[in-house]
Amino acid sequence: MLHTLKPKFLSTLKGYSKEQFFKDITAGIIVAIIALPLSIALAIASGVSPEKGLHTAIIAGFLISFLGGSRVQIGGPTGAFMVIVYGIVTQFGFNGLIIATILAGIIMILMGVLRLGSIIKFIPYPITTGFTSGIAVVIFTSQIKDFLGLNIAEVPVEFLDKWERYIQTFSTINIQTTLIGLLALGIIIFWPKVTRKIPGALVALIITSVLVKLLNMDVATIGSQFGELSSDLPSISIPEITIEQIKLLIAPAFTIAILGSIESLLSAVVADGMIGSKHRSNMELVAQGIANIASGLFGGIPATGAIARTIANIKNGGRTPVAGMVHAITLLLIMVVFMPLAKMIPLTALAAILIVVAYNMSEWREFLEVFKSPKSDISVLLVTFFVTVLIDLVIAIEISMVLAVFLFMKRMADVSNIKISDLDASEENEKSEEEDGFRRKNKANKDNALKGIQVYEINGPFFFGATDKFLEALNGLGYKTKILIVDMKNVPAMDGTALHVFKRMMKTCLKRNICVFIAGVNEQPLNLLKKAEIYGMLIGEECFFENMDEAIQVASQDLSYTADRA
């Protein structure tokens, strides 16, 4: 437990070399340059001022690296949060966002302390693909106004309303803004062919900012929308939190926590594969939680592990949390020195950056791959995607998780079945190889005894989704049945509902003077039967057998003895 909640930073100090230190510094500076335009763009797109994105990248980014469970994780604001953050700000204001971020941090800490890190990874792939692709579509849609320079006083919140307004106001398109946006988009796409040392997004911001300033172009900038930008360090502020606010914001907070957990652990897994390491998922969740609480207290927005920035860190030589800490310190220095210049950045250039982010998030190839999966997975994918786009991300995750659970239960119920067989001489009845082997040895003198034995073979998990089949089988108990053998060798686990049905079976058999034998019961079901006082109490220990051969042999002997006495 203590090992899983130990920050990777402490583990990497042992044997840390001077050579690796300089590599981490270089990687951290490069990642900071990549994070700079993204942090500003994501903040504006989320409905908050530009410096909030930098505050988040600095504070949360430092803590995620310093306390996290991954060697190379880079934390900060990401595109996945943009949709939920914008929705919270629109509905509850910036104070509501601060409270939701702090609540999300508390939830993530609890998930880490309760060691739920490995469970988070089991969220179905169609769900993560569905909401990630849905978020990408929403991000792209939200950037149309700034990219084209449309004259819209207030953009509607709903997806379809947005596109209706875009179509209505398309005639107000600003040609200069659109050209600058296309230039920025082209630089971002093609600059990597020139060099990957300097991020294309940063080059695009510098070139477009200079052009707009020198040519005095009619293009909206950060300064024209937000005024002067502060380079002051953020101060801590504890918001006033009421029970009513918690009730209103707990659902968005859970969404932030789940999204942040999924993205950070996914990023850590990808990083592990690249550097041959193994992250500590529970410590990572605790660190993410602490980072989000700190971000909220300093007026920032939600943060998580950023896959693209983490990969850039690895490719540039970063191998310890020092790189992530350097990245945060570098951003702090840039903010203090150069933040006033950020007011010159064209909004259309930031829109171009987020359009590329949306494309990379869309995972359209993975989206199409899911269509080769079972219909149930396709249903989950499409429901998650369309609800994310058309309604709300919070509702999308809730509905898709419930739908996935129900489809999983149905799938498990489908693979669980009850086979009923009578051990008589008839060849039409189903028999296991063990039964047939025993009957071949004893057929001559056991046929009459075997006629009073009925076998229920349970295959698959015995849980509430499969109990109806067992109840139906009970109705098929033969009138002449004297001994019922329940073969449980293929039952890996059973739950409380199955236990209740098991007790009902015992009562039915007692009423009809039918003796019950249990064969091949596995460890988990056996422990449950003992705890429920079925083993040794309701059914004697002598009625439990290692396998079907033993159970059939004892049952046939008992019936033969009874027949002889009669």
Coordinates of C-alpha atoms in Angstrom, one line a residue:
M1 CA 0.0 0.0 0.0
L2 CA 2.7 2.5 1.0
H3 CA 4.8 1.6 -2.1
T4 CA 1.8 2.3 -4.4
L5 CA 1.4 5.7 -2.8
K6 CA 5.0 6.7 -3.1
P7 CA 5.7 9.5 -5.7
K8 CA 7.9 8.4 -8.6
F9 CA 10.1 11.5 -8.0
L10 CA 11.4 10.0 -4.8
S11 CA 12.2 6.7 -6.5
T12 CA 14.1 8.4 -9.4
L13 CA 16.4 10.3 -7.1
K14 CA 18.4 7.2 -6.5
G15 CA 21.1 7.0 -9.1
Y16 CA 20.0 10.3 -10.7
S17 CA 22.9 11.5 -12.9
K18 CA 24.1 14.9 -14.0
E19 CA 23.7 13.8 -17.7
Q20 CA 20.0 13.0 -17.1
F21 CA 19.5 16.2 -15.3
F22 CA 20.5 18.3 -18.3
K23 CA 18.3 16.1 -20.6
D24 CA 15.3 16.7 -18.3
I25 CA 16.0 20.4 -18.4
T26 CA 16.1 20.4 -22.2
A27 CA 12.9 18.3 -22.4
G28 CA 11.1 20.5 -19.8
I29 CA 11.9 23.7 -21.7
I30 CA 10.7 22.3 -25.0
V31 CA 7.5 20.9 -23.5
A32 CA 6.8 24.3 -21.9
I33 CA 7.1 26.0 -25.3
I34 CA 4.5 23.4 -26.6
A35 CA 2.2 23.9 -23.6
L36 CA 2.3 27.8 -23.8
P37 CA -0.1 28.3 -26.8
L38 CA -2.2 25.3 -25.8
S39 CA -2.8 26.5 -22.3
I40 CA -3.9 30.0 -23.5
A41 CA -6.1 28.5 -26.3
L42 CA -7.8 26.0 -24.0
A43 CA -8.5 28.6 -21.3
I44 CA -10.2 31.0 -23.8
A45 CA -12.2 28.1 -25.4
S46 CA -13.2 27.1 -21.9
G47 CA -14.8 30.5 -21.2
V48 CA -12.1 31.8 -18.9
S49 CA -9.3 34.4 -19.3
P50 CA -6.1 33.4 -21.0
E51 CA -3.9 33.5 -17.9
K52 CA -6.0 30.9 -16.1
G53 CA -4.7 28.3 -18.5
L54 CA -1.1 29.2 -17.7
H55 CA -1.8 29.3 -13.9
T56 CA -3.2 25.7 -14.3
A57 CA -0.2 24.5 -16.3
I58 CA 2.2 26.0 -13.8
I59 CA 0.6 25.0 -10.5
A60 CA -1.1 21.7 -11.4
G61 CA 1.7 20.8 -13.9
F62 CA 4.4 21.1 -11.1
L63 CA 2.4 19.1 -8.6
I64 CA 1.5 16.3 -11.0
S65 CA 5.1 15.8 -11.8
F66 CA 6.4 16.2 -8.2
L67 CA 3.8 13.9 -6.6
G68 CA 2.7 11.7 -9.4
G69 CA 3.1 8.0 -10.0
S70 CA 4.6 8.3 -13.5
R71 CA 8.2 9.2 -14.4
V72 CA 7.4 11.3 -17.4
Q73 CA 3.8 12.5 -17.0
I74 CA 3.2 16.2 -18.1
G75 CA 0.1 17.7 -16.5
G76 CA -2.0 20.7 -17.4
P77 CA -5.3 21.8 -19.1
T78 CA -6.4 19.5 -21.9
G79 CA -9.0 19.5 -24.6
A80 CA -11.1 16.8 -22.9
F81 CA -12.0 19.3 -20.2
M82 CA -12.9 22.2 -22.5
V83 CA -16.5 21.1 -23.0
I84 CA -17.3 20.4 -19.4
V85 CA -15.5 23.5 -18.1
Y86 CA -17.4 25.7 -20.6
G87 CA -20.7 24.2 -19.6
I88 CA -20.0 24.8 -15.9
V89 CA -18.9 28.4 -16.4
T90 CA -22.0 29.1 -18.5
Q91 CA -24.4 27.6 -16.0
F92 CA -22.7 28.2 -12.6
G93 CA -20.2 30.9 -13.2
F94 CA -16.4 30.9 -12.6
N95 CA -17.0 30.4 -8.8
G96 CA -18.9 27.2 -9.7
L97 CA -16.0 26.0 -11.7
I98 CA -13.6 26.6 -8.8
I99 CA -15.8 24.6 -6.5
A100 CA -16.3 21.7 -9.0
T101 CA -12.6 21.6 -9.6
I102 CA -11.8 21.3 -5.9
L103 CA -14.6 18.6 -5.4
A104 CA -13.1 16.7 -8.4
G105 CA -9.7 16.8 -6.8
I106 CA -11.1 15.4 -3.5
I107 CA -12.9 12.6 -5.5
M108 CA -9.6 11.7 -7.3
I109 CA -7.7 11.6 -4.0
L110 CA -10.3 9.2 -2.5
M111 CA -10.1 7.0 -5.6
G112 CA -6.4 6.8 -5.3
V113 CA -6.5 6.1 -1.5
L114 CA -9.1 3.4 -2.1
R115 CA -6.8 1.9 -4.7
L116 CA -9.3 2.3 -7.6
G117 CA -6.6 3.1 -10.1
S118 CA -6.7 -0.2 -11.8
I119 CA -10.5 -0.2 -11.9
I120 CA -10.6 3.1 -13.8
K121 CA -8.8 1.3 -16.7
F122 CA -11.7 -1.1 -17.1
I123 CA -14.1 1.6 -18.5
P124 CA -15.2 0.1 -21.9
Y125 CA -13.2 1.2 -24.9
P126 CA -16.4 2.2 -26.9
I127 CA -17.2 4.7 -24.1
T128 CA -13.8 6.4 -24.1
T129 CA -13.7 6.4 -27.9
G130 CA -17.3 7.8 -28.1
F131 CA -16.9 10.7 -25.7
T132 CA -13.4 11.5 -26.9
S133 CA -14.6 11.7 -30.5
G134 CA -17.7 13.6 -29.3
I135 CA -15.6 16.1 -27.5
A136 CA -13.5 16.6 -30.6
V137 CA -16.6 17.5 -32.6
V138 CA -17.7 19.9 -30.0
I139 CA -14.3 21.6 -29.8
F140 CA -14.2 22.0 -33.6
T141 CA -17.7 23.4 -33.6
S142 CA -16.8 25.9 -30.9
Q143 CA -13.9 27.4 -32.9
I144 CA -15.8 28.2 -36.1
K145 CA -16.8 31.8 -34.9
D146 CA -13.2 32.8 -34.1
F147 CA -11.6 31.0 -37.0
L148 CA -13.9 32.7 -39.6
G149 CA -14.4 36.0 -37.7
L150 CA -18.1 35.7 -37.8
N151 CA -20.1 38.6 -36.3
I152 CA -21.9 36.8 -33.5
A153 CA -22.5 38.7 -30.2
E154 CA -23.2 35.5 -28.2
V155 CA -22.7 32.0 -29.5
P156 CA -25.5 29.6 -28.4
V157 CA -24.5 26.8 -26.0
E158 CA -26.3 23.9 -27.8
F159 CA -24.6 22.1 -30.7
L160 CA -27.4 22.4 -33.3
D161 CA -28.2 26.0 -32.3
K162 CA -24.5 26.9 -32.9
W163 CA -24.6 25.5 -36.4
E164 CA -27.9 27.2 -37.1
R165 CA -26.4 30.6 -36.0
Y166 CA -23.2 30.0 -38.0
I167 CA -25.3 29.4 -41.2
Q168 CA -27.4 32.5 -40.5
T169 CA -24.4 34.7 -40.0
F170 CA -22.1 33.2 -42.6
S171 CA -22.4 36.3 -44.7
T172 CA -20.5 38.2 -42.0
I173 CA -17.3 36.2 -42.5
N174 CA -14.2 38.3 -42.1
I175 CA -11.8 37.5 -45.0
Q176 CA -8.7 38.8 -43.3
T177 CA -9.4 36.8 -40.1
T178 CA -10.1 33.6 -42.2
L179 CA -6.8 34.1 -44.2
I180 CA -4.8 34.5 -40.9
G181 CA -6.5 31.4 -39.5
L182 CA -5.7 29.4 -42.6
L183 CA -2.1 30.6 -42.5
A184 CA -1.8 29.5 -38.9
L185 CA -3.5 26.1 -39.7
G186 CA -1.0 25.6 -42.6
I187 CA 2.0 26.4 -40.4
I188 CA 0.9 24.0 -37.7
I189 CA 0.3 21.2 -40.1
F190 CA 3.4 21.6 -42.3
W191 CA 6.0 23.1 -39.9
P192 CA 7.0 19.6 -38.5
K193 CA 8.4 18.8 -42.0
V194 CA 10.8 21.7 -41.5
T195 CA 11.8 20.9 -37.9
R196 CA 10.3 19.3 -34.8
K197 CA 12.5 21.1 -32.4
I198 CA 10.3 24.2 -32.4
P199 CA 6.5 23.6 -32.1
G200 CA 4.5 24.6 -35.1
A201 CA 1.8 26.1 -32.9
L202 CA 4.3 28.6 -31.4
V203 CA 5.7 29.5 -34.8
A204 CA 2.1 30.1 -36.0
L205 CA 1.3 32.4 -33.1
I206 CA 4.5 34.4 -33.6
I207 CA 4.1 34.8 -37.4
T208 CA 0.4 35.6 -37.3
S209 CA 0.7 38.1 -34.4
V210 CA 3.5 40.0 -36.2
L211 CA 1.5 40.1 -39.5
V212 CA -1.6 41.3 -37.8
K213 CA 0.3 44.0 -35.9
L214 CA 2.5 45.2 -38.8
L215 CA -0.3 45.2 -41.4
N216 CA -2.8 46.7 -38.9
M217 CA -5.3 44.0 -40.0
D218 CA -8.9 43.9 -38.9
V219 CA -8.5 40.7 -36.9
A220 CA -9.7 40.1 -33.3
T221 CA -6.9 39.4 -30.8
I222 CA -6.6 38.4 -27.2
G223 CA -6.1 42.1 -26.3
S224 CA -9.2 43.3 -28.1
Q225 CA -11.3 40.7 -26.3
F226 CA -9.8 40.5 -22.8
G227 CA -7.8 43.8 -22.6
E228 CA -4.5 43.9 -20.7
L229 CA -3.2 40.6 -19.4
S230 CA -1.7 40.3 -16.0
S231 CA 1.7 38.7 -15.4
D232 CA 1.2 38.7 -11.7
L233 CA 1.4 35.4 -9.8
P234 CA -2.0 34.1 -8.7
S235 CA -2.9 34.3 -5.0
I236 CA -4.7 31.6 -3.1
S237 CA -8.4 32.1 -2.6
I238 CA -10.7 29.7 -0.6
P239 CA -14.2 29.9 -2.1
E240 CA -17.3 29.8 0.1
I241 CA -18.9 26.4 -0.4
T242 CA -22.4 25.6 0.7
I243 CA -24.3 22.3 0.8
E244 CA -26.6 23.5 -2.0
Q245 CA -23.6 24.2 -4.3
I246 CA -22.2 20.8 -3.6
K247 CA -25.5 19.2 -4.6
L248 CA -25.6 21.2 -7.8
L249 CA -21.9 20.6 -8.7
I250 CA -21.2 17.1 -7.6
A251 CA -22.3 15.6 -10.9
P252 CA -20.0 17.8 -13.0
A253 CA -17.2 17.2 -10.4
F254 CA -17.6 13.5 -10.8
T255 CA -17.3 13.9 -14.6
I256 CA -14.1 16.0 -14.2
A257 CA -12.7 13.3 -11.9
I258 CA -13.6 10.4 -14.2
L259 CA -12.3 12.2 -17.3
G260 CA -9.1 13.3 -15.6
S261 CA -8.5 9.8 -14.2
I262 CA -9.0 8.1 -17.5
E263 CA -6.9 10.6 -19.5
S264 CA -4.0 10.7 -16.9
L265 CA -3.9 6.9 -16.5
L266 CA -4.1 6.3 -20.3
S267 CA -1.3 8.8 -20.8
A268 CA 0.8 7.0 -18.1
V269 CA 0.2 3.6 -19.8
V270 CA 1.3 5.0 -23.2
A271 CA 4.4 6.5 -21.5
D272 CA 5.2 3.2 -19.8
G273 CA 5.2 1.5 -23.2
M274 CA 7.6 4.0 -24.6
I275 CA 10.2 4.0 -21.8
G276 CA 9.8 0.5 -20.4
S277 CA 8.6 1.7 -17.0
K278 CA 5.6 1.0 -14.8
H279 CA 3.6 3.8 -13.2
R280 CA 1.8 3.8 -9.9
S281 CA -1.8 4.4 -10.8
N282 CA -3.1 5.1 -7.3
M283 CA -0.4 7.6 -6.6
E284 CA -1.1 9.2 -9.9
L285 CA -4.7 9.7 -9.0
V286 CA -3.8 11.1 -5.6
A287 CA -1.4 13.6 -7.3
Q288 CA -4.0 14.5 -9.9
G289 CA -6.4 15.2 -7.0
I290 CA -4.0 17.4 -5.1
A291 CA -3.1 19.3 -8.3
N292 CA -6.7 20.0 -9.1
I293 CA -7.5 21.2 -5.6
A294 CA -4.4 23.5 -5.8
S295 CA -5.4 24.7 -9.2
G296 CA -8.9 25.6 -7.9
L297 CA -7.6 27.4 -4.9
F298 CA -5.3 29.5 -7.1
G299 CA -8.1 30.3 -9.6
G300 CA -7.1 27.7 -12.2
I301 CA -9.1 25.2 -14.2
P302 CA -9.1 21.4 -14.1
A303 CA -5.9 19.6 -15.1
T304 CA -4.9 16.1 -16.0
G305 CA -2.1 14.2 -17.7
A306 CA -1.7 15.4 -21.3
I307 CA -0.8 12.6 -23.7
A308 CA 0.7 14.8 -26.5
R309 CA 2.9 16.8 -24.1
T310 CA 4.0 13.6 -22.3
I311 CA 5.1 12.0 -25.6
A312 CA 7.0 15.2 -26.5
N313 CA 8.7 15.0 -23.1
I314 CA 9.8 11.4 -23.8
K315 CA 11.0 12.1 -27.3
N316 CA 13.1 15.0 -26.1
G317 CA 15.0 13.0 -23.5
G318 CA 12.8 13.5 -20.4
R319 CA 12.9 10.4 -18.1
T320 CA 12.2 11.7 -14.6
P321 CA 9.6 14.0 -13.0
V322 CA 12.2 16.8 -13.0
A323 CA 11.4 17.5 -16.7
G324 CA 7.7 18.1 -15.8
M325 CA 8.8 20.4 -12.9
V326 CA 11.1 22.3 -15.2
H327 CA 8.2 22.7 -17.7
A328 CA 6.1 24.3 -15.0
I329 CA 8.9 26.7 -13.9
T330 CA 9.7 27.6 -17.5
L331 CA 6.0 28.5 -18.0
L332 CA 6.1 30.6 -14.9
L333 CA 9.1 32.6 -16.2
I334 CA 7.5 33.1 -19.6
M335 CA 4.3 34.3 -18.0
V336 CA 6.1 36.8 -15.8
V337 CA 8.3 38.2 -18.6
F338 CA 6.2 37.8 -21.8
M339 CA 2.5 37.7 -20.7
P340 CA 1.8 41.3 -21.8
L341 CA 2.8 40.4 -25.4
A342 CA 0.1 37.7 -25.5
K343 CA -2.5 40.3 -26.1
M344 CA -1.2 40.5 -29.7
I345 CA -2.2 36.9 -30.5
P346 CA -5.0 36.6 -33.0
L347 CA -8.0 34.6 -31.8
T348 CA -8.2 32.9 -35.2
A349 CA -4.7 31.5 -34.7
L350 CA -5.7 30.0 -31.3
A351 CA -8.8 28.6 -33.1
A352 CA -6.5 27.0 -35.6
I353 CA -4.5 25.4 -32.8
L354 CA -7.7 23.9 -31.2
I355 CA -9.0 22.7 -34.6
V356 CA -5.8 20.6 -34.9
V357 CA -6.3 19.5 -31.3
A358 CA -9.8 18.4 -32.2
Y359 CA -8.6 16.5 -35.2
N360 CA -6.0 14.7 -33.1
M361 CA -8.6 13.9 -30.4
S362 CA -11.2 12.6 -32.9
E363 CA -9.5 9.2 -33.2
W364 CA -11.7 8.7 -36.3
R365 CA -9.8 5.6 -37.3
E366 CA -10.4 4.0 -33.9
F367 CA -14.0 5.2 -34.1
L368 CA -14.5 3.3 -37.3
E369 CA -12.7 0.2 -36.0
V370 CA -15.4 -0.1 -33.3
F371 CA -17.9 -0.8 -36.1
K372 CA -16.2 -4.2 -36.5
S373 CA -17.1 -5.1 -32.9
P374 CA -20.4 -6.7 -31.6
K375 CA -23.6 -4.6 -32.0
S376 CA -23.7 -3.9 -28.3
D377 CA -20.4 -2.1 -28.4
I378 CA -21.5 -0.2 -31.5
S379 CA -24.6 0.9 -29.6
V380 CA -22.6 2.1 -26.6
L381 CA -20.2 4.0 -29.0
L382 CA -23.0 5.8 -30.9
V383 CA -25.0 6.6 -27.8
T384 CA -22.0 8.1 -26.0
F385 CA -20.9 10.0 -29.1
F386 CA -24.3 11.6 -30.0
V387 CA -25.3 12.4 -26.4
T388 CA -21.9 14.0 -25.9
V389 CA -22.4 16.1 -29.0
L390 CA -26.1 16.9 -28.8
I391 CA -26.9 17.0 -25.1
D392 CA -24.2 17.0 -22.5
L393 CA -20.9 15.3 -21.6
V394 CA -22.0 14.6 -18.0
I395 CA -25.2 12.9 -19.2
A396 CA -23.3 11.0 -21.9
I397 CA -21.0 9.4 -19.4
E398 CA -23.8 8.5 -17.0
I399 CA -26.0 7.0 -19.8
S400 CA -23.2 5.2 -21.5
M401 CA -21.9 3.6 -18.3
V402 CA -25.3 2.4 -17.3
L403 CA -25.9 1.1 -20.9
A404 CA -22.5 -0.7 -20.9
V405 CA -23.3 -2.3 -17.5
F406 CA -26.6 -3.6 -18.7
L407 CA -25.2 -4.9 -22.0
F408 CA -22.3 -6.6 -20.1
M409 CA -24.8 -8.3 -17.8
K410 CA -26.8 -9.5 -20.7
R411 CA -23.7 -10.8 -22.3
M412 CA -22.7 -12.7 -19.1
A413 CA -26.2 -14.0 -18.8
D414 CA -26.1 -15.3 -22.4
V415 CA -22.9 -17.3 -21.7
S416 CA -24.3 -18.6 -18.4
N417 CA -26.6 -21.6 -18.9
I418 CA -28.2 -24.5 -17.0
K419 CA -28.0 -28.0 -18.4
I420 CA -30.5 -30.6 -17.0
S421 CA -29.9 -34.3 -17.4
D422 CA -31.5 -37.5 -16.0
L423 CA -29.0 -40.3 -15.4
D424 CA -31.1 -43.1 -16.8
A425 CA -30.5 -45.5 -19.7
S426 CA -32.0 -43.2 -22.4
E427 CA -29.5 -42.0 -25.0
E428 CA -31.5 -38.8 -25.7
N429 CA -30.5 -37.2 -22.5
E430 CA -27.3 -35.0 -22.2
K431 CA -24.5 -36.4 -20.1
S432 CA -21.0 -35.2 -19.4
E433 CA -18.0 -37.3 -20.1
E434 CA -17.6 -38.0 -16.5
E435 CA -21.2 -39.3 -16.2
D436 CA -20.8 -41.4 -19.3
G437 CA -17.5 -42.9 -18.1
F438 CA -19.1 -43.9 -14.8
R439 CA -22.2 -45.3 -16.4
R440 CA -20.2 -47.5 -18.8
K441 CA -18.6 -49.1 -15.8
N442 CA -21.8 -49.6 -13.8
K443 CA -24.5 -49.8 -16.5
A444 CA -25.3 -53.4 -15.9
N445 CA -26.3 -53.0 -12.2
K446 CA -27.0 -49.3 -11.8
D447 CA -29.6 -48.4 -14.4
N448 CA -32.5 -48.6 -12.0
A449 CA -30.7 -46.5 -9.3
L450 CA -29.6 -43.8 -11.8
K451 CA -33.2 -43.2 -12.8
G452 CA -33.8 -41.3 -9.5
I453 CA -30.9 -39.0 -10.0
Q454 CA -31.2 -35.6 -11.8
V455 CA -28.2 -33.4 -12.6
Y456 CA -28.2 -29.6 -12.9
E457 CA -24.9 -28.4 -14.6
I458 CA -24.4 -24.6 -14.2
N459 CA -22.0 -23.1 -16.7
G460 CA -20.6 -19.6 -16.3
P461 CA -20.9 -16.9 -13.6
F462 CA -23.9 -17.6 -11.3
F463 CA -25.2 -14.1 -10.7
F464 CA -28.4 -12.1 -10.7
G465 CA -28.5 -11.9 -14.5
A466 CA -28.6 -15.7 -14.8
T467 CA -30.8 -16.8 -11.9
D468 CA -34.0 -16.8 -13.9
K469 CA -32.6 -19.7 -15.9
F470 CA -32.0 -21.6 -12.7
L471 CA -35.5 -20.9 -11.4
E472 CA -36.9 -22.2 -14.7
A473 CA -34.8 -25.3 -14.3
L474 CA -36.3 -25.9 -10.9
N475 CA -39.7 -26.2 -12.4
G476 CA -38.4 -29.1 -14.5
L477 CA -37.6 -31.3 -11.5
G478 CA -38.8 -34.8 -12.3
Y479 CA -41.6 -36.3 -10.2
K480 CA -39.5 -39.4 -9.5
T481 CA -36.3 -37.4 -8.6
K482 CA -34.8 -38.6 -5.3
I483 CA -31.4 -37.0 -5.6
L484 CA -30.5 -33.7 -7.3
I485 CA -26.8 -33.2 -8.1
V486 CA -25.7 -29.6 -8.8
D487 CA -22.5 -29.6 -10.9
M488 CA -20.7 -26.3 -10.2
K489 CA -17.3 -27.0 -11.6
N490 CA -17.8 -24.4 -14.3
V491 CA -19.0 -21.6 -11.9
P492 CA -16.1 -19.2 -11.1
A493 CA -18.2 -17.0 -8.9
M494 CA -21.7 -16.3 -7.6
D495 CA -23.4 -13.4 -6.0
G496 CA -26.1 -12.6 -3.4
T497 CA -29.0 -13.1 -5.7
A498 CA -27.7 -16.5 -6.8
L499 CA -27.3 -17.4 -3.1
H500 CA -30.9 -16.4 -2.5
V501 CA -32.1 -18.6 -5.4
F502 CA -29.9 -21.4 -4.1
K503 CA -31.8 -21.3 -0.8
R504 CA -35.1 -21.3 -2.6
M505 CA -33.9 -24.5 -4.4
M506 CA -33.1 -26.1 -1.0
K507 CA -36.5 -25.3 0.4
T508 CA -38.2 -26.8 -2.7
C509 CA -36.1 -29.9 -2.5
L510 CA -36.8 -30.3 1.3
K511 CA -40.5 -30.1 0.7
R512 CA -40.3 -32.8 -1.9
N513 CA -37.9 -35.0 0.1
I514 CA -35.2 -34.6 -2.6
C515 CA -31.6 -34.9 -1.4
V516 CA -29.2 -32.3 -2.8
F517 CA -25.5 -33.0 -3.7
I518 CA -23.1 -30.3 -4.7
A519 CA -20.1 -31.3 -7.0
G520 CA -17.0 -29.5 -8.1
V521 CA -17.7 -26.2 -6.3
N522 CA -14.9 -23.6 -6.7
E523 CA -13.3 -21.4 -4.0
Q524 CA -15.4 -18.2 -4.2
P525 CA -18.8 -20.0 -4.4
L526 CA -17.7 -22.4 -1.6
N527 CA -16.7 -19.5 0.7
L528 CA -20.0 -17.8 0.0
L529 CA -22.0 -21.0 0.8
K530 CA -20.0 -21.3 4.0
K531 CA -20.6 -17.7 5.0
A532 CA -24.4 -18.1 4.3
E533 CA -24.4 -21.3 6.4
I534 CA -25.5 -23.5 3.5
Y535 CA -22.3 -25.5 3.6
G536 CA -22.4 -27.7 6.7
M537 CA -25.7 -26.4 8.0
L538 CA -28.5 -26.4 5.4
I539 CA -26.5 -29.0 3.3
G540 CA -24.2 -31.3 5.2
E541 CA -20.5 -31.5 4.5
E542 CA -21.0 -35.1 3.4
C543 CA -23.1 -33.8 0.5
F544 CA -20.2 -31.8 -1.1
F545 CA -18.0 -33.7 -3.5
E546 CA -14.8 -33.0 -5.4
N547 CA -16.2 -34.1 -8.8
M548 CA -19.2 -35.6 -10.5
D549 CA -17.9 -39.2 -10.4
E550 CA -17.9 -39.2 -6.6
A551 CA -21.3 -37.5 -6.4
I552 CA -22.9 -40.0 -8.8
Q553 CA -21.3 -43.0 -7.2
V554 CA -22.5 -42.0 -3.7
A555 CA -26.0 -41.1 -5.1
S556 CA -26.4 -44.4 -6.9
Q557 CA -25.2 -46.4 -3.8
D558 CA -27.8 -44.5 -1.7
L559 CA -30.6 -45.2 -4.1
S560 CA -29.5 -48.9 -4.5
Y561 CA -29.5 -49.3 -0.7
T562 CA -32.9 -47.7 -0.4
A563 CA -34.3 -50.0 -3.2
D564 CA -32.8 -53.1 -1.5
R565 CA -34.4 -52.1 1.8
A566 CA -37.7 -51.6 0.1

